[in-house]
Coordinates of C-alpha atoms and ligand atoms in Angstrom, one line a residue:
M865 CA 121.5 94.5 103.6
F866 CA 119.8 96.3 100.7
T867 CA 117.0 98.3 102.2
I868 CA 113.8 99.3 100.5
G869 CA 110.9 101.5 101.6
V870 CA 107.4 100.9 100.5
L871 CA 104.8 103.6 100.0
A872 CA 101.2 102.4 99.9
S873 CA 97.8 104.0 100.1
G874 CA 95.5 100.9 100.2
K875 CA 95.1 97.3 100.9
G876 CA 98.8 96.4 100.5
S877 CA 98.6 93.1 98.5
N878 CA 101.9 94.1 96.7
L879 CA 103.5 94.8 100.1
Q880 CA 102.3 91.4 101.2
A881 CA 103.8 89.8 98.1
I882 CA 107.2 91.5 98.8
I883 CA 107.1 90.3 102.4
D884 CA 106.2 86.7 101.3
Q885 CA 109.1 86.6 98.9
I886 CA 111.5 87.9 101.6
K887 CA 110.3 85.0 103.8
T888 CA 110.8 82.4 101.1
G889 CA 114.4 83.7 100.6
F890 CA 113.8 84.7 97.0
L891 CA 114.2 88.3 97.9
N892 CA 117.3 89.2 100.0
V893 CA 116.3 92.7 101.1
K894 CA 115.0 94.4 104.2
I895 CA 111.9 96.6 104.3
G896 CA 113.2 99.6 106.3
V897 CA 109.8 101.3 106.6
V898 CA 106.3 101.4 105.1
I899 CA 104.7 104.8 104.8
S900 CA 101.2 105.7 103.9
D901 CA 99.2 108.9 103.2
N902 CA 96.1 107.1 104.5
P903 CA 95.8 106.3 108.2
Q904 CA 93.3 103.5 107.4
A905 CA 95.5 101.8 104.8
Y906 CA 95.6 98.0 105.5
A907 CA 99.2 98.1 104.3
L908 CA 100.1 99.8 107.6
E909 CA 98.5 96.9 109.5
I910 CA 100.3 94.4 107.5
A911 CA 103.6 96.1 108.2
R912 CA 102.9 96.4 112.0
S913 CA 101.9 92.7 112.2
E914 CA 105.3 91.9 110.6
K915 CA 107.1 94.2 113.0
I916 CA 108.1 96.5 110.1
P917 CA 108.2 100.2 111.0
A918 CA 105.0 101.7 109.7
E919 CA 104.3 105.4 109.5
Y920 CA 101.3 107.5 108.5
I921 CA 102.6 110.8 107.3
E922 CA 100.0 113.4 106.5
P923 CA 99.9 114.3 102.8
G924 CA 98.7 117.9 103.2
K925 CA 95.8 119.6 101.6
H926 CA 96.1 118.5 98.0
K927 CA 94.2 115.4 96.7
T928 CA 96.6 114.2 94.1
F929 CA 100.1 115.1 95.3
L930 CA 102.0 115.6 98.5
D931 CA 102.3 119.1 100.0
P932 CA 106.0 120.2 99.5
N933 CA 106.5 120.4 103.3
Q934 CA 105.0 117.0 103.8
E935 CA 107.1 115.6 101.0
K936 CA 110.2 116.6 102.9
K937 CA 108.9 114.5 105.9
Y938 CA 108.5 111.5 103.6
V939 CA 112.1 111.9 102.4
Q940 CA 113.4 112.4 105.9
C941 CA 111.6 109.3 107.1
L942 CA 113.0 107.2 104.2
K943 CA 116.5 108.5 105.0
E944 CA 116.2 107.8 108.7
H945 CA 115.4 104.2 107.8
H946 CA 118.4 104.0 105.4
V947 CA 116.2 103.3 102.4
E948 CA 118.0 102.8 99.1
L949 CA 115.1 102.0 96.8
V950 CA 111.6 103.5 97.1
C951 CA 108.9 101.1 96.0
L952 CA 105.5 102.6 95.3
A953 CA 102.8 100.0 95.8
G954 CA 99.4 101.4 95.2
F955 CA 100.6 104.9 96.4
M956 CA 98.0 107.1 94.9
R957 CA 99.8 110.5 94.9
V958 CA 102.1 112.0 92.4
I959 CA 105.7 112.5 93.6
K960 CA 107.4 115.8 93.0
K961 CA 110.6 117.8 93.2
E962 CA 111.7 117.1 96.8
F963 CA 111.4 113.4 96.3
F964 CA 113.2 113.3 92.9
N965 CA 116.1 115.3 94.2
A966 CA 116.6 112.9 97.1
Y967 CA 115.9 109.6 95.2
Q968 CA 116.7 110.3 91.6
G969 CA 116.6 107.0 89.6
R970 CA 115.8 105.1 92.8
I971 CA 112.0 105.1 92.8
I972 CA 109.9 102.4 91.1
N973 CA 106.2 101.8 90.7
I974 CA 103.8 99.0 89.8
H975 CA 101.1 100.0 87.4
P976 CA 98.1 97.9 86.4
S977 CA 98.4 98.1 82.6
L978 CA 100.9 97.5 79.8
L979 CA 102.4 101.0 79.7
P980 CA 102.3 103.2 77.7
A981 CA 98.7 102.2 77.4
F982 CA 96.2 103.3 80.1
R983 CA 98.2 105.6 82.3
G984 CA 96.4 107.0 85.3
L985 CA 93.6 105.7 87.5
E986 CA 91.7 102.4 87.2
A987 CA 93.8 101.2 84.3
W988 CA 92.0 97.8 84.4
K989 CA 88.7 99.6 83.8
Q990 CA 90.2 101.7 81.0
A991 CA 91.4 98.4 79.3
I992 CA 87.9 97.0 79.4
D993 CA 86.2 100.2 78.2
Y994 CA 88.7 100.4 75.3
G995 CA 88.1 96.8 74.3
V996 CA 91.7 95.5 74.2
K997 CA 92.2 91.8 74.3
F998 CA 95.3 91.9 76.4
T999 CA 96.4 94.1 79.2
G1000 CA 98.7 93.4 82.2
C1001 CA 101.1 95.2 84.5
T1002 CA 104.3 97.2 84.4
V1003 CA 107.1 97.9 86.8
H1004 CA 108.8 101.1 85.9
F1005 CA 111.2 103.7 87.2
V1006 CA 109.3 106.8 88.3
E1007 CA 109.9 110.1 86.5
E1008 CA 108.2 113.5 87.1
D1009 CA 105.6 112.7 84.3
I1010 CA 103.0 110.2 85.5
D1011 CA 103.4 106.5 84.5
T1012 CA 106.1 107.3 81.9
G1013 CA 109.5 106.2 83.3
P1014 CA 111.8 103.4 81.8
I1015 CA 110.1 100.0 82.0
V1016 CA 111.8 97.3 84.0
L1017 CA 109.4 94.4 83.6
Q1018 CA 105.9 93.7 82.2
A1019 CA 103.5 90.8 82.4
V1020 CA 100.6 90.2 80.0
V1021 CA 97.0 89.3 81.1
P1022 CA 94.2 88.4 78.6
V1023 CA 91.0 90.3 78.8
L1024 CA 88.1 87.8 78.8
S1025 CA 84.7 88.4 77.3
D1026 CA 83.0 88.0 80.7
D1027 CA 85.5 90.0 82.7
S1028 CA 84.2 92.7 85.1
P1029 CA 86.6 95.4 86.1
E1030 CA 87.0 93.5 89.4
S1031 CA 87.8 90.1 87.9
L1032 CA 90.3 91.6 85.5
H1033 CA 92.0 93.6 88.3
K1034 CA 92.2 90.5 90.4
R1035 CA 94.0 88.6 87.6
I1036 CA 96.3 91.6 86.9
Q1037 CA 97.2 91.6 90.6
E1038 CA 98.2 88.0 90.5
K1039 CA 100.9 89.0 88.0
E1040 CA 101.9 92.1 89.9
H1041 CA 102.7 89.9 92.9
I1042 CA 105.1 88.0 90.7
I1043 CA 106.9 90.8 88.8
Y1044 CA 107.2 93.4 91.5
P1045 CA 109.3 91.2 93.9
L1046 CA 111.3 90.0 90.8
A1047 CA 112.0 93.6 89.7
I1048 CA 113.1 94.5 93.3
K1049 CA 115.4 91.4 93.3
L1050 CA 117.0 92.4 90.0
I1051 CA 117.6 96.0 91.1
S1052 CA 118.8 95.0 94.6
E1053 CA 121.3 92.6 93.0
N1054 CA 122.6 95.2 90.6
N1055 CA 121.4 93.4 87.6
V1056 CA 119.5 96.4 86.1
V1057 CA 121.1 99.1 83.9
V1058 CA 119.1 102.0 82.6
E1059 CA 120.2 103.4 79.2
G1060 CA 117.9 106.2 78.2
R1061 CA 114.5 104.7 78.0
R1062 CA 115.7 101.2 77.8
V1063 CA 116.3 99.0 80.9
M1064 CA 118.8 96.2 80.4
I1065 CA 118.5 93.2 82.6
Y1066 CA 121.5 91.0 83.3
E1067 CA 120.6 87.8 85.1
D1068 CA 123.3 85.5 86.6
Ligands
GAR388 C1 97.7 97.8 92.3 O1 96.9 97.1 91.3 C2 98.6 98.8 91.6 O2 99.0 98.4 90.3 C3 97.7 100.0 91.5 O3 97.1 100.0 92.8 C4 96.9 98.7 93.2 C5 97.3 98.6 94.7 O4 97.1 97.3 95.2 N1 98.5 101.2 91.3 C6 98.1 102.2 90.5 O5 97.0 102.2 90.0 C7 99.0 103.4 90.4 N2 98.7 104.2 89.3 P1 97.6 96.9 96.6 O6 97.3 98.0 97.6 O7 96.8 95.6 96.9 O8 99.1 96.6 96.4

């Protein structure tokens, strides 16, 4: 069966959405392993309670990216669990060389804005501060530049006058939980072709 690996640093609601869609039968994939750079990540608890292998792998001394030696361990762990597609789900570190060499074109991410707007951290807050009327979320392939890779799917969320950063993020997440499992399904069923920056989707 097509095997994915999920990397998560936080509460793991996207991981939970993926698990839920596997249970409904919508998604015919196996989660080979969940890895976190944060030993307290609730995502690890979710994985353990579902009997999915869950690993904390130390990130090393840097705050924003994995130490090259540690990055090797992440790759090794993903390979050991026969992972074919790496899904970043709130993984808050930049991925570098070691990872790209091993999983070129096979790493995806969910980002809480309509890219290319609002790359980086707290994109929902950036959207409120900028004053846009619509934002949303994006599933994209991961490249070495942050939040720039070819876009697989996007969903739009209106920004309401009385939105707080939290209320907006909550509504964005409702859409993340729909498009992330859908993107994984499309890729796992070979219905996605990348041509330069454009991602073609062929549905049965
Ligand atoms: C999600 O909103 C995801 O889009 C965001 O972190 C959250 C993780 O939530 N990712 C980024 O900001 C990456 N730049 P979760 O732990 O509940 O899945």
